[in-house]
Backbone as JSON Lines, residues from 0, in Angstrom:
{"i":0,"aa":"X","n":[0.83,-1.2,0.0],"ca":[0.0,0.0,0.0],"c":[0.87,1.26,0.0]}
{"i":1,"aa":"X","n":[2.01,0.96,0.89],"ca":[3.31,2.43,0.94],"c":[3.69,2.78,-0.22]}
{"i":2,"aa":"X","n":[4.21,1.46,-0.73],"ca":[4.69,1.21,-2.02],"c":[3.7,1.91,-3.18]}
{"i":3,"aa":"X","n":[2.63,1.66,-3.1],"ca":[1.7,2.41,-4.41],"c":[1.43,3.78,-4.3]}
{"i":4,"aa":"X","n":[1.4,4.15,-3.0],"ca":[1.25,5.51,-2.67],"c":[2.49,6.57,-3.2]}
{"i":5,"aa":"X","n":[3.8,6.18,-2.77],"ca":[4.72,6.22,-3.18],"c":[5.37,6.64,-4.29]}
{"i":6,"aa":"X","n":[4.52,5.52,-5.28],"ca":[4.92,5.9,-7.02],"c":[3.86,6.68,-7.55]}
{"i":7,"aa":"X","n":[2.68,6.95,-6.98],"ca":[1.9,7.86,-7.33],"c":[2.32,9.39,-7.25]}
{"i":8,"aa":"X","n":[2.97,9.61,-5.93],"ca":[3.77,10.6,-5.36],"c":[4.75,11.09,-6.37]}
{"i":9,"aa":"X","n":[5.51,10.18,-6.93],"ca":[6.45,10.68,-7.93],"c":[6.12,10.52,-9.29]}
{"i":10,"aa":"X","n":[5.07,9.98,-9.58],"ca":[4.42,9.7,-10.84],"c":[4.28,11.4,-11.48]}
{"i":11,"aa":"X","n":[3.27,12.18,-10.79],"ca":[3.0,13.69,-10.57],"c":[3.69,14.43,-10.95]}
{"i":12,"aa":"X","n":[5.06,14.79,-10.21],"ca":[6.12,15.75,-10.52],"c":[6.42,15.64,-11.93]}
{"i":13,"aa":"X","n":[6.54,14.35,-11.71],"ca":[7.45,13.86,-13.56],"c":[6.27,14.09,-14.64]}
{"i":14,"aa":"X","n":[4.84,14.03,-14.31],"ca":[3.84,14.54,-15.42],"c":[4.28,15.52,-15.47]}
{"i":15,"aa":"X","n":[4.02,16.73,-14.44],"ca":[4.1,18.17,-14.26],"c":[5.28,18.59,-15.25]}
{"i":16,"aa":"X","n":[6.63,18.09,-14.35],"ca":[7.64,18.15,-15.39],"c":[7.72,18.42,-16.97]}
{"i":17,"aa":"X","n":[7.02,17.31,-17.21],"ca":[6.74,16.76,-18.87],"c":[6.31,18.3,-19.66]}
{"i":18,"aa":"X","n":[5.0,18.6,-18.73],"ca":[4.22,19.36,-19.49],"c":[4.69,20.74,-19.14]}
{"i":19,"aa":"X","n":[5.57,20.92,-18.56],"ca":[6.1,22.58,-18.41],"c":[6.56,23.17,-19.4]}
{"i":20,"aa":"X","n":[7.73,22.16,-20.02],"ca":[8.78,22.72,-20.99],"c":[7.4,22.83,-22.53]}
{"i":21,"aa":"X","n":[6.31,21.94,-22.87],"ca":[5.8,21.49,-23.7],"c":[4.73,22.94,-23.58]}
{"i":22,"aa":"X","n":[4.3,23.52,-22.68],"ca":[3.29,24.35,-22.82],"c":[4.47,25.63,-22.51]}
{"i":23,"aa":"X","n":[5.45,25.97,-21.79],"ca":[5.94,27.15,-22.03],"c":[6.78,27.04,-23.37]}
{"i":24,"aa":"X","n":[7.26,25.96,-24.17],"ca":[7.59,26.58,-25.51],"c":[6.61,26.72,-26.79]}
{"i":25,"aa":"X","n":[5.34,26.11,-26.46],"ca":[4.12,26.5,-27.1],"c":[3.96,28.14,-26.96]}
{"i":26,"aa":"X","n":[3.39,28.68,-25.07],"ca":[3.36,29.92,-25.45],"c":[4.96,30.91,-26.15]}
{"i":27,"aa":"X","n":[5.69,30.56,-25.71],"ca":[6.83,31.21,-27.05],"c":[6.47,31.22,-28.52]}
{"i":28,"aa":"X","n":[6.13,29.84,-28.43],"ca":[5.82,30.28,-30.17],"c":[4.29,31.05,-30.68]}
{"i":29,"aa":"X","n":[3.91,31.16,-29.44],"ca":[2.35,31.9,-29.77],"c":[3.19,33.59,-29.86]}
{"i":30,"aa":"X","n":[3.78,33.45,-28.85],"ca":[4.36,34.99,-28.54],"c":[4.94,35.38,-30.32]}
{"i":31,"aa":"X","n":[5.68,34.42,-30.89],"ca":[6.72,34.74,-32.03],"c":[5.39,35.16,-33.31]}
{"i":32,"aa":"X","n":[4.63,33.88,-33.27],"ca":[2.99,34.27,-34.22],"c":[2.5,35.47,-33.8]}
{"i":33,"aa":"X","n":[2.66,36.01,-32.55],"ca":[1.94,37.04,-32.44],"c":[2.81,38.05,-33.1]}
{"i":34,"aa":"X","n":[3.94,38.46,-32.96],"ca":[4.36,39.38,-33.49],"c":[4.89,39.18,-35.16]}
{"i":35,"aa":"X","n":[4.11,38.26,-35.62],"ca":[4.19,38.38,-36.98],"c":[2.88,38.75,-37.39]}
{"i":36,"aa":"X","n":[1.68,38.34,-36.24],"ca":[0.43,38.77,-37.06],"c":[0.61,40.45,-36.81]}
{"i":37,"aa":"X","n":[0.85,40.73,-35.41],"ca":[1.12,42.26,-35.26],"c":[1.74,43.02,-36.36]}
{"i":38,"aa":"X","n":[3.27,42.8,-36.55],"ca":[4.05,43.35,-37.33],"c":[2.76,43.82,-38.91]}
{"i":39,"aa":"X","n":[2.11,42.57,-39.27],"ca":[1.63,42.29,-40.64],"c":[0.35,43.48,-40.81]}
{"i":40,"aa":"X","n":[-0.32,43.56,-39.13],"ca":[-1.59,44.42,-39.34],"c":[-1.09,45.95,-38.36]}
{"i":41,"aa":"X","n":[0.1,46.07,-38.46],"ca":[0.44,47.38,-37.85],"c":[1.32,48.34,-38.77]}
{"i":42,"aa":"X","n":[1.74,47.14,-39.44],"ca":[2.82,47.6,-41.51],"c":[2.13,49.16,-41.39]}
{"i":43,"aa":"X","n":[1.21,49.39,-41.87],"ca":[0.59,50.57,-42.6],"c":[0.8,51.86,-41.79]}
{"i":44,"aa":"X","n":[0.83,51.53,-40.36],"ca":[0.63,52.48,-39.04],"c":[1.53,53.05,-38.97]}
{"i":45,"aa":"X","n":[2.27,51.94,-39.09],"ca":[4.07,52.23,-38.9],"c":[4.74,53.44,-39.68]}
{"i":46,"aa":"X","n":[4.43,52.88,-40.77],"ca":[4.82,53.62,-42.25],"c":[4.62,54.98,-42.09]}
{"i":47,"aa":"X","n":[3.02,54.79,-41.76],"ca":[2.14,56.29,-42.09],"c":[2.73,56.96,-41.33]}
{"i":48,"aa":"X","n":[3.05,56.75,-40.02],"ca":[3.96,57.81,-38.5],"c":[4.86,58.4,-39.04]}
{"i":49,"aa":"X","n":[5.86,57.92,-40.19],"ca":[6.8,58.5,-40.77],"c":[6.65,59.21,-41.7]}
{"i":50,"aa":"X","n":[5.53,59.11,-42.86],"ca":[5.11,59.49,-43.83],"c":[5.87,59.14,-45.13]}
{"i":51,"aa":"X","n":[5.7,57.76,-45.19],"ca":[5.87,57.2,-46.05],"c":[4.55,56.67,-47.0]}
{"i":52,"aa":"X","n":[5.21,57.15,-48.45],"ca":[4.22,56.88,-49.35],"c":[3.87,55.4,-49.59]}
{"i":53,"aa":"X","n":[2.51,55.49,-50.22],"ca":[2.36,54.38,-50.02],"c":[3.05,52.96,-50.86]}
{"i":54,"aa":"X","n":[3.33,53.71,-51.77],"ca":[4.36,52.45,-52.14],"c":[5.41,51.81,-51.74]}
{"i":55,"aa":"X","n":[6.07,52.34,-50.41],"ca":[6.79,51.84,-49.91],"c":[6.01,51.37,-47.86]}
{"i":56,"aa":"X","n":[4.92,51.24,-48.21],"ca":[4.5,51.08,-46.96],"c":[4.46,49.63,-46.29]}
{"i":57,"aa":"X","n":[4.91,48.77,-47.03],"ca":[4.91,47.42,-46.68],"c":[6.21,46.85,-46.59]}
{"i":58,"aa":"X","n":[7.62,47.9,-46.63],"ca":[8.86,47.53,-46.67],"c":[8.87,47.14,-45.33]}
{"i":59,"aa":"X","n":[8.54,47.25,-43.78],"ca":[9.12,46.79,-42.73],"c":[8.09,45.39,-42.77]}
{"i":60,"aa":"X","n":[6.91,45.01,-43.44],"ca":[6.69,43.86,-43.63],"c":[7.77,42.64,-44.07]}
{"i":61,"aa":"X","n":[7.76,43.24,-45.57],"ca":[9.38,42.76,-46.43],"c":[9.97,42.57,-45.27]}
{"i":62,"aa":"X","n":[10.99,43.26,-44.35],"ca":[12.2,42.63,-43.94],"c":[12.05,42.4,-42.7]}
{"i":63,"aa":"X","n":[10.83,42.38,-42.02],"ca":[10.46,40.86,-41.1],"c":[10.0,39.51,-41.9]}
{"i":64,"aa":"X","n":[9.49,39.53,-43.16],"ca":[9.28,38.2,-43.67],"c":[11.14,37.38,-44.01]}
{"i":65,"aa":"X","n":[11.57,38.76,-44.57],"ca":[13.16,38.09,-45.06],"c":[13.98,37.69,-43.35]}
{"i":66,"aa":"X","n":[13.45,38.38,-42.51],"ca":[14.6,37.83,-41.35],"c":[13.93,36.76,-40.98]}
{"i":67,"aa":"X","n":[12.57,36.26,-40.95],"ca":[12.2,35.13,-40.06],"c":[12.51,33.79,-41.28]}
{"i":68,"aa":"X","n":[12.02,34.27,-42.52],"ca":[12.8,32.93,-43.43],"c":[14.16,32.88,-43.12]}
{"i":69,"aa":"X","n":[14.66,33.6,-43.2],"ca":[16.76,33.28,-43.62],"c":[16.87,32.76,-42.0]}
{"i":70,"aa":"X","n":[16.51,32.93,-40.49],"ca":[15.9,32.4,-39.6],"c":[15.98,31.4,-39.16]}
{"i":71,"aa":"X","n":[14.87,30.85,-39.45],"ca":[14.16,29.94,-39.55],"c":[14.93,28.88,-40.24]}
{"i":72,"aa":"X","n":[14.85,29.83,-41.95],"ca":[15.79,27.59,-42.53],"c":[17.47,27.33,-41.77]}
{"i":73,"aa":"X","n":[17.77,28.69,-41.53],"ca":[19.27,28.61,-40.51],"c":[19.12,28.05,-39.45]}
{"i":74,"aa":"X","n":[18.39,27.9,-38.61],"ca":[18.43,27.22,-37.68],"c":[18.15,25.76,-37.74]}
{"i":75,"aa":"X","n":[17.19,24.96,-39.32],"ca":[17.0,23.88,-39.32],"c":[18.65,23.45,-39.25]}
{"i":76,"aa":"X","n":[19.68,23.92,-39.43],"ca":[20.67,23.53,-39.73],"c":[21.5,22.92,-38.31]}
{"i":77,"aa":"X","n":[21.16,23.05,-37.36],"ca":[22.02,23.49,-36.05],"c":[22.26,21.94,-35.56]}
{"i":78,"aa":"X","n":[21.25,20.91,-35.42],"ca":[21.5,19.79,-35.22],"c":[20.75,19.1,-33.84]}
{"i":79,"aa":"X","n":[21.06,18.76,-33.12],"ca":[20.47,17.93,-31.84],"c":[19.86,19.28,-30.66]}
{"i":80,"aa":"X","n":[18.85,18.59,-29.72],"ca":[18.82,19.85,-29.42],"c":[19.34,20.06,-27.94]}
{"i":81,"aa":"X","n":[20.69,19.98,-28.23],"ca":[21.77,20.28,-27.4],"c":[21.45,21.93,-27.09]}
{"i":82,"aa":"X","n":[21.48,22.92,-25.67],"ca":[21.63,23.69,-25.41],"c":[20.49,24.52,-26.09]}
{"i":83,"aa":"X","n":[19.22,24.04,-26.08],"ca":[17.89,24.64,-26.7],"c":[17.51,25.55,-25.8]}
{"i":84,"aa":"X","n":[17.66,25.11,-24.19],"ca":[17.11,26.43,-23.48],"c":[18.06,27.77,-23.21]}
{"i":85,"aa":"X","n":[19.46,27.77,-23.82],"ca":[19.83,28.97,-24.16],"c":[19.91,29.33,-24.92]}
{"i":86,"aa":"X","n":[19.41,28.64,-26.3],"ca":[19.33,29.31,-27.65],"c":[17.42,29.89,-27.12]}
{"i":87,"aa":"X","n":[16.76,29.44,-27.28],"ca":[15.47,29.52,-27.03],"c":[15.25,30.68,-26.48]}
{"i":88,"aa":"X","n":[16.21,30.72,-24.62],"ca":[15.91,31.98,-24.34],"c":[16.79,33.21,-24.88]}
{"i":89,"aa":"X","n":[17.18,32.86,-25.61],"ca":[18.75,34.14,-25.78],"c":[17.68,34.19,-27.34]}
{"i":90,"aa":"X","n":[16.78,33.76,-28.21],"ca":[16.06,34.22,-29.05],"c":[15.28,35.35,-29.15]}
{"i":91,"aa":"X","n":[14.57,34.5,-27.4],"ca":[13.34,35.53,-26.39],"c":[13.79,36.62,-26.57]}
{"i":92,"aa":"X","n":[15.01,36.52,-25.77],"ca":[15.28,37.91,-25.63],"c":[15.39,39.0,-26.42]}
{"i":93,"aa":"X","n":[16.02,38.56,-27.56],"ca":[16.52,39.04,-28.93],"c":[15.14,39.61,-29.15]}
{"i":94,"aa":"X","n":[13.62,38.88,-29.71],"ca":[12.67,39.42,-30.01],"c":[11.73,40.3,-28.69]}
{"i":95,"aa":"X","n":[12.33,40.05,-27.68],"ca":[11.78,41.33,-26.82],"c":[12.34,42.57,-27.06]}
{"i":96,"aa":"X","n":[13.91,42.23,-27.28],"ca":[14.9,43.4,-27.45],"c":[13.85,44.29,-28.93]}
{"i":97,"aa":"X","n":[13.96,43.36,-29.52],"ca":[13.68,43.83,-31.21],"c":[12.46,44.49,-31.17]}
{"i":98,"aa":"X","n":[11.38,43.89,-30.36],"ca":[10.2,44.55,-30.34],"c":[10.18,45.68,-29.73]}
{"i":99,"aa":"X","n":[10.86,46.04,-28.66],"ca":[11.57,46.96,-27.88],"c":[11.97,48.42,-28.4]}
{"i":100,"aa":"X","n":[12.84,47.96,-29.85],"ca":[13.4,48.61,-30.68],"c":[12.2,49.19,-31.59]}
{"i":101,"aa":"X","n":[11.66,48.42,-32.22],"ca":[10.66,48.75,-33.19],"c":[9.54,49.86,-32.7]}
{"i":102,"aa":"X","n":[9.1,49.69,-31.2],"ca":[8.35,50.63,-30.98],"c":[9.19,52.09,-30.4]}
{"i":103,"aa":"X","n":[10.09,51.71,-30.71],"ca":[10.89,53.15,-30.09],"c":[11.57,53.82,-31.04]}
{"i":104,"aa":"X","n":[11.43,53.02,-32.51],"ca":[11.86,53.63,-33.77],"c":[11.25,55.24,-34.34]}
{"i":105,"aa":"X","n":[13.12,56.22,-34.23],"ca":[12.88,56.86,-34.22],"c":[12.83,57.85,-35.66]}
{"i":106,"aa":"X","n":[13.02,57.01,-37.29],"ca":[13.02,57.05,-38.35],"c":[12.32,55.87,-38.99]}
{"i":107,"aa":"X","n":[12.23,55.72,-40.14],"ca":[11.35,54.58,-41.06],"c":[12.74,53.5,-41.05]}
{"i":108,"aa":"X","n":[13.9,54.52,-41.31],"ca":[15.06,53.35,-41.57],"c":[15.46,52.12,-40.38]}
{"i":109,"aa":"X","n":[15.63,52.88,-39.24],"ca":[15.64,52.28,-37.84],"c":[14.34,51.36,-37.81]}
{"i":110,"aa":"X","n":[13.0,51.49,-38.25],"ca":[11.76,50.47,-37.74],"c":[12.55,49.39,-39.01]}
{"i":111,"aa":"X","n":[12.5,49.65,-40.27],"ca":[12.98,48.55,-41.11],"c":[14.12,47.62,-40.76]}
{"i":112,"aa":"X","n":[15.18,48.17,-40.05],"ca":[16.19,46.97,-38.92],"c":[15.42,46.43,-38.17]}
{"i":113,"aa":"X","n":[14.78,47.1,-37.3],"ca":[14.04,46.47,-36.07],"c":[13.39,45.06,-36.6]}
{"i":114,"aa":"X","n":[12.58,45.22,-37.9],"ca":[11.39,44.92,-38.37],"c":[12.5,43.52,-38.4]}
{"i":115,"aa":"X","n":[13.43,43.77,-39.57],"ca":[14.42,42.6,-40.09],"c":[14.96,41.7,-38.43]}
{"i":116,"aa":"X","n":[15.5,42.64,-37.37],"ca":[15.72,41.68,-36.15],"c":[14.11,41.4,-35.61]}
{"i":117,"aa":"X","n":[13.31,41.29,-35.61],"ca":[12.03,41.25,-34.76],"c":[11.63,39.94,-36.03]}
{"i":118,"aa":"X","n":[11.9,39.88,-37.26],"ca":[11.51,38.72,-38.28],"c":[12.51,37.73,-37.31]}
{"i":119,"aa":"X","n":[13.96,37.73,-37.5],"ca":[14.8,36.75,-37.29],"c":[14.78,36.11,-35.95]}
{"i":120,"aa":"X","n":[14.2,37.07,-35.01],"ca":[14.29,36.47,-33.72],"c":[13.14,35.55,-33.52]}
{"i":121,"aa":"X","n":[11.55,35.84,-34.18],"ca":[10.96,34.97,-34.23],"c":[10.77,34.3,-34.7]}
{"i":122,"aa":"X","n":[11.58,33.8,-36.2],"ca":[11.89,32.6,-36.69],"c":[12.88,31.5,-36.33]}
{"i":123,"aa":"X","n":[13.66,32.33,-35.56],"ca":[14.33,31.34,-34.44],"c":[13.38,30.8,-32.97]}
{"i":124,"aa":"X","n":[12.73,31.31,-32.57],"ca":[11.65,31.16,-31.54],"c":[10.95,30.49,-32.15]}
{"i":125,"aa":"X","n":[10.4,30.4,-33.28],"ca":[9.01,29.57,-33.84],"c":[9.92,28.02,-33.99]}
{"i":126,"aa":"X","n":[11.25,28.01,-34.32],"ca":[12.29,26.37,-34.88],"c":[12.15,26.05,-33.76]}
{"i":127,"aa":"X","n":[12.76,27.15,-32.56],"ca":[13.58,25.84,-31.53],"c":[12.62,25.8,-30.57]}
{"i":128,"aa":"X","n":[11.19,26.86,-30.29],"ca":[10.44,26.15,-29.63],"c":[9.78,24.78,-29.8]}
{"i":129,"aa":"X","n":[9.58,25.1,-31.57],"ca":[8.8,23.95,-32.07],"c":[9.56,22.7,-32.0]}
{"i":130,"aa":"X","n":[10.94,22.69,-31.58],"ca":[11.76,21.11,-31.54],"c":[11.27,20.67,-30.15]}
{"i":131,"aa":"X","n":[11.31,21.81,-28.98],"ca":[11.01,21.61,-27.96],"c":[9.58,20.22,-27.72]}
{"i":132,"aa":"X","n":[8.7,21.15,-28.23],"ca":[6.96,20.57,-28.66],"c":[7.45,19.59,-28.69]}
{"i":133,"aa":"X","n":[8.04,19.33,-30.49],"ca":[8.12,17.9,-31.05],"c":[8.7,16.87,-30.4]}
{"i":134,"aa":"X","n":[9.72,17.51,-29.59],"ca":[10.72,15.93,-28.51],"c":[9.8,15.63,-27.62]}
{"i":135,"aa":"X","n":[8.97,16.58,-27.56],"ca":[7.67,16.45,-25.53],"c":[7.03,14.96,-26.37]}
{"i":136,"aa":"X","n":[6.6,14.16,-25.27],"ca":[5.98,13.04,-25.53],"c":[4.37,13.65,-25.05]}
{"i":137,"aa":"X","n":[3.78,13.99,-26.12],"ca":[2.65,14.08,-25.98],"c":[1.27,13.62,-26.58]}
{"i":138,"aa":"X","n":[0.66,12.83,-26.06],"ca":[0.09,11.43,-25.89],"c":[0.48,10.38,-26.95]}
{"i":139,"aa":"X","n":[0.44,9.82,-28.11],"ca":[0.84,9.77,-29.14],"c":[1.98,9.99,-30.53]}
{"i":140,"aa":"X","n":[2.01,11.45,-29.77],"ca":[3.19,12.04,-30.59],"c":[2.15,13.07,-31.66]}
{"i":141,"aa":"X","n":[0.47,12.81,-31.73],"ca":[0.04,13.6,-32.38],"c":[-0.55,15.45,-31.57]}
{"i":142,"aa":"X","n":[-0.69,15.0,-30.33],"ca":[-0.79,15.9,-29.68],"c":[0.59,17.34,-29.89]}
{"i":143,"aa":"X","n":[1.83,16.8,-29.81],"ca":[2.55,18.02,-30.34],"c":[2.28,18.65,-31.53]}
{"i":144,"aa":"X","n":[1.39,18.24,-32.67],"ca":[1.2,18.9,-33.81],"c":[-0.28,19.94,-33.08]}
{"i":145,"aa":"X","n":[-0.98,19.01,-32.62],"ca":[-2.03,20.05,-32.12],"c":[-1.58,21.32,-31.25]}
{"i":146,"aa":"X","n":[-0.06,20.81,-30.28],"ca":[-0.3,22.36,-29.72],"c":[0.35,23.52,-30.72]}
{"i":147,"aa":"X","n":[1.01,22.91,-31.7],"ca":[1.45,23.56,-32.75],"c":[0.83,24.5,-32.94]}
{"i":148,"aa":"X","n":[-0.37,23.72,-33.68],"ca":[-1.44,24.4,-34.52],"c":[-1.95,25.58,-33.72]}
{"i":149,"aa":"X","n":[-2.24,25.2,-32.47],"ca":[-2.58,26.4,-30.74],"c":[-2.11,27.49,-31.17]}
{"i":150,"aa":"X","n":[-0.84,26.8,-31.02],"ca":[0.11,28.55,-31.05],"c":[-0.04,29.39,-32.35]}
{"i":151,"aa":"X","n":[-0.06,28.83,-33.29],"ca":[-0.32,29.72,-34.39],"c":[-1.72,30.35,-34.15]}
{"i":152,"aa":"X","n":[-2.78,29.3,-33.97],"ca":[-4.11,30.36,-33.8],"c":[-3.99,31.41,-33.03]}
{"i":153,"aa":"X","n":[-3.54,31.21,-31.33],"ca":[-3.24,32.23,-30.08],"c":[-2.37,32.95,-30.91]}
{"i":154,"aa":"X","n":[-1.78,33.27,-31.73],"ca":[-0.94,34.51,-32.28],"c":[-1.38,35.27,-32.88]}
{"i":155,"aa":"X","n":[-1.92,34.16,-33.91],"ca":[-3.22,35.2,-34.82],"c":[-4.49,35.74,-33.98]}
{"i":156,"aa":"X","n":[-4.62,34.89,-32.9],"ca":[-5.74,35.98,-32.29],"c":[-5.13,37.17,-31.7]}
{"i":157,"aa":"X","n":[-3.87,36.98,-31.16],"ca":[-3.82,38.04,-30.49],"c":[-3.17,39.19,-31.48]}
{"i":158,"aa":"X","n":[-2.62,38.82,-32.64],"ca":[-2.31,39.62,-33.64],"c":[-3.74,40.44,-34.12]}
{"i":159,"aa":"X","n":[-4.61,40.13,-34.04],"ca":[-5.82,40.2,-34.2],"c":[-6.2,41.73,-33.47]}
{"i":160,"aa":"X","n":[-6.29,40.97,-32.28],"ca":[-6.59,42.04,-30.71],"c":[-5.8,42.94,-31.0]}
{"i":161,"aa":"X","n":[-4.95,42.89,-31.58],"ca":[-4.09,43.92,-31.52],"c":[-4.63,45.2,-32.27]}
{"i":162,"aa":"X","n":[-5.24,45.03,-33.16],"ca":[-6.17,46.12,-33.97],"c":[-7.14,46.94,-33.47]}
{"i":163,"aa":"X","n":[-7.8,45.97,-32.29],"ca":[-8.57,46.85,-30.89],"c":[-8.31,47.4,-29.86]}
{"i":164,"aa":"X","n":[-6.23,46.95,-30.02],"ca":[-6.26,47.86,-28.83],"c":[-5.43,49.22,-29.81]}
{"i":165,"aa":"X","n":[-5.38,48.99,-30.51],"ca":[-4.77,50.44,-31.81],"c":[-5.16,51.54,-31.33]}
{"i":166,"aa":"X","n":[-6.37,51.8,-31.52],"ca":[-7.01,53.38,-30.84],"c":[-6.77,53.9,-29.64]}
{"i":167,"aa":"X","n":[-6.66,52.99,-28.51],"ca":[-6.52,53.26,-27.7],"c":[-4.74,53.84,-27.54]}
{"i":168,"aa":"X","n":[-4.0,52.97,-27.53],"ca":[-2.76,52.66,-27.28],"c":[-2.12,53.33,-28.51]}
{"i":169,"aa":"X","n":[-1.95,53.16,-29.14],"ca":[-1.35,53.34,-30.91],"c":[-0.79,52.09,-30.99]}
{"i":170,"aa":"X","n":[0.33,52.37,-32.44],"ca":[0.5,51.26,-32.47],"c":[2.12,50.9,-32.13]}
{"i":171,"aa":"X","n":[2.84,51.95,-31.11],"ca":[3.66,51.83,-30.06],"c":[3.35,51.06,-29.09]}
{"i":172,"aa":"X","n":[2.22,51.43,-28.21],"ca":[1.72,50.82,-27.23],"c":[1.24,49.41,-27.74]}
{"i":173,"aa":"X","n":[0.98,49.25,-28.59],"ca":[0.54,48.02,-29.19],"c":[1.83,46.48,-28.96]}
{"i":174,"aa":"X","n":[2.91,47.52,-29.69],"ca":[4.1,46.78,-29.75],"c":[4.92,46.28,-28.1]}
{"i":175,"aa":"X","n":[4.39,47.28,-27.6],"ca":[4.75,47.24,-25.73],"c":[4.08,46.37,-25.17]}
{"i":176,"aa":"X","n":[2.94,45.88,-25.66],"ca":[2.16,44.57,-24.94],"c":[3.12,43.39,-25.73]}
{"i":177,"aa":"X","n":[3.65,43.75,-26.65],"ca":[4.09,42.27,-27.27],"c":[5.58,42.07,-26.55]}
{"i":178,"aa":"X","n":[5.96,43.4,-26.34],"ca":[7.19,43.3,-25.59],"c":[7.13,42.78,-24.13]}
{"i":179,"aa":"X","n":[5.88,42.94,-23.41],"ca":[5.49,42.26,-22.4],"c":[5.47,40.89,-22.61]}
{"i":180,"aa":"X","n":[4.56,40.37,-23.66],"ca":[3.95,39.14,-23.58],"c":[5.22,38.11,-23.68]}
{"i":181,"aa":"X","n":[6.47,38.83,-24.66],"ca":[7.96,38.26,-25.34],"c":[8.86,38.01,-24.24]}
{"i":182,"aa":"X","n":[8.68,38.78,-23.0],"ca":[9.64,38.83,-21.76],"c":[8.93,37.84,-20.88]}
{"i":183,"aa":"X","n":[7.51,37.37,-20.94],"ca":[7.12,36.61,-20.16],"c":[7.58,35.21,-20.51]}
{"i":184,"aa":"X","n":[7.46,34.75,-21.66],"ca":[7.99,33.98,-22.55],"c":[9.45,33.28,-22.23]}
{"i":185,"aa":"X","n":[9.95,34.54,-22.59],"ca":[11.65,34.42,-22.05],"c":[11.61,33.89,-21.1]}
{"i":186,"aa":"X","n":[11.44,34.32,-20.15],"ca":[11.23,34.11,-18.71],"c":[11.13,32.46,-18.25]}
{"i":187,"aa":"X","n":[9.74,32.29,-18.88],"ca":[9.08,31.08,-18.67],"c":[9.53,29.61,-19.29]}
{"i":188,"aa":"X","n":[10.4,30.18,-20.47],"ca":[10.82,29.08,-21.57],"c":[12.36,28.71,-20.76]}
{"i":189,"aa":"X","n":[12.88,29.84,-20.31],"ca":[14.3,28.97,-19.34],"c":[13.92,28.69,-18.01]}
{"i":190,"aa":"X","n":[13.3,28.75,-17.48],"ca":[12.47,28.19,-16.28],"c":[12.04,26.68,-16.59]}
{"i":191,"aa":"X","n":[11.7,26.87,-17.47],"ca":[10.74,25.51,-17.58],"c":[11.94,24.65,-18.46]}
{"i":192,"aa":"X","n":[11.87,24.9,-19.65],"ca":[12.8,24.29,-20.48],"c":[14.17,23.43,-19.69]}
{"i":193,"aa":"X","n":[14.54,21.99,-20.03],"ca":[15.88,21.33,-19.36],"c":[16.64,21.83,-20.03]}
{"i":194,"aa":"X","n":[17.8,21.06,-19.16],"ca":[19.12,22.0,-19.91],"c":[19.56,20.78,-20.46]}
{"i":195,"aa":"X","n":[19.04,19.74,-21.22],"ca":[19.32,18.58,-22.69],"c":[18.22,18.34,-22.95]}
């Protein structure tokens, strides 16, 4: 009876365990979706603050799409996922930094870097959280595609929200909730995340 009680006792932790690293690198990658849906429905806002015509109003789109591809397939390259929770969080950071930057951009030229580091940092956040997911044993192995799929929706919703809180906030303040949501992330993804 000690005996069963026992392994129940430690059965727990080691679930808990399981599912820490698996749901805090999910919300990371919701955080990284979010600031691509943001970036995508704030393009125009951005632009216009500077007074840029409109033909060039979708350039800080452009070079967040070019930093999170070049990104993204760079990191498929890296190999085992040896030392994921300091790449992971040293990403975080990077796209808190970047988001950081972007709303404090004080020319069109400066938001278009930002834009290009704020692409790359979350195409590194979207790889190595998503290896995270994929190693978690979750039920099947089909469950990591579902929380996948999570995080992309939770990004796009909140990329979404982000359009309602526009009026209020602009779309500085806009970028400052993402810089919040990106530091919580950070935070939570080396906390939780093992170190192999």
């Amino acid at each position: 009876m000690t005996t069963t009680t026992d392994s129940h006792r430690t059965q727990r932790p080691t679930a808990a365990l399981r599912w820490a690293p698996v749901l805090s690198a999910t919300y990371a990658q919701a955080t990284a979706f979010a600031a691509t849906a943001a970036t995508a429905f704030l393009v125009t806002d951005i632009a216009a603050n500077f007074g840029i015509p409109s033909a060039a109003r979708l350039w800080p789109l452009g070079a967040f799409a070019l930093g999170l591809v070049v990104a993204a397939n760079a990191s498929r390259r890296v190999g085992a996922l040896a030392r994921t929770r300091y790449t992971g969080s040293a990403s975080l950071a990077a796209l808190t930094l970047s988001a950081v930057a972007l709303a404090l951009a004080p020319n069109f030229g400066f938001a278009l870097g930002a834009a290009l580091a704020l692409g790359a940092a979350s195409g590194l956040v979207i790889a190595i959280a998503g290896r995270v997911v994929i190693a978690a044993e979750v039920g099947d192995g089909t469950g990591s595609t579902v929380l996948s799929a999570l995080a992309v929706l939770a990004g796009l919703t909140a990329g979404t929200l982000s359009l309602f809180a526009l009026p209020a906030f602009g779309w500085r303040g806009v970028l400052g909730l993402l810089v919040v949501a990106s530091a919580l992330a950070a935070w939570k993804f080396a906390e939780h995340t093992p170190h192999e």
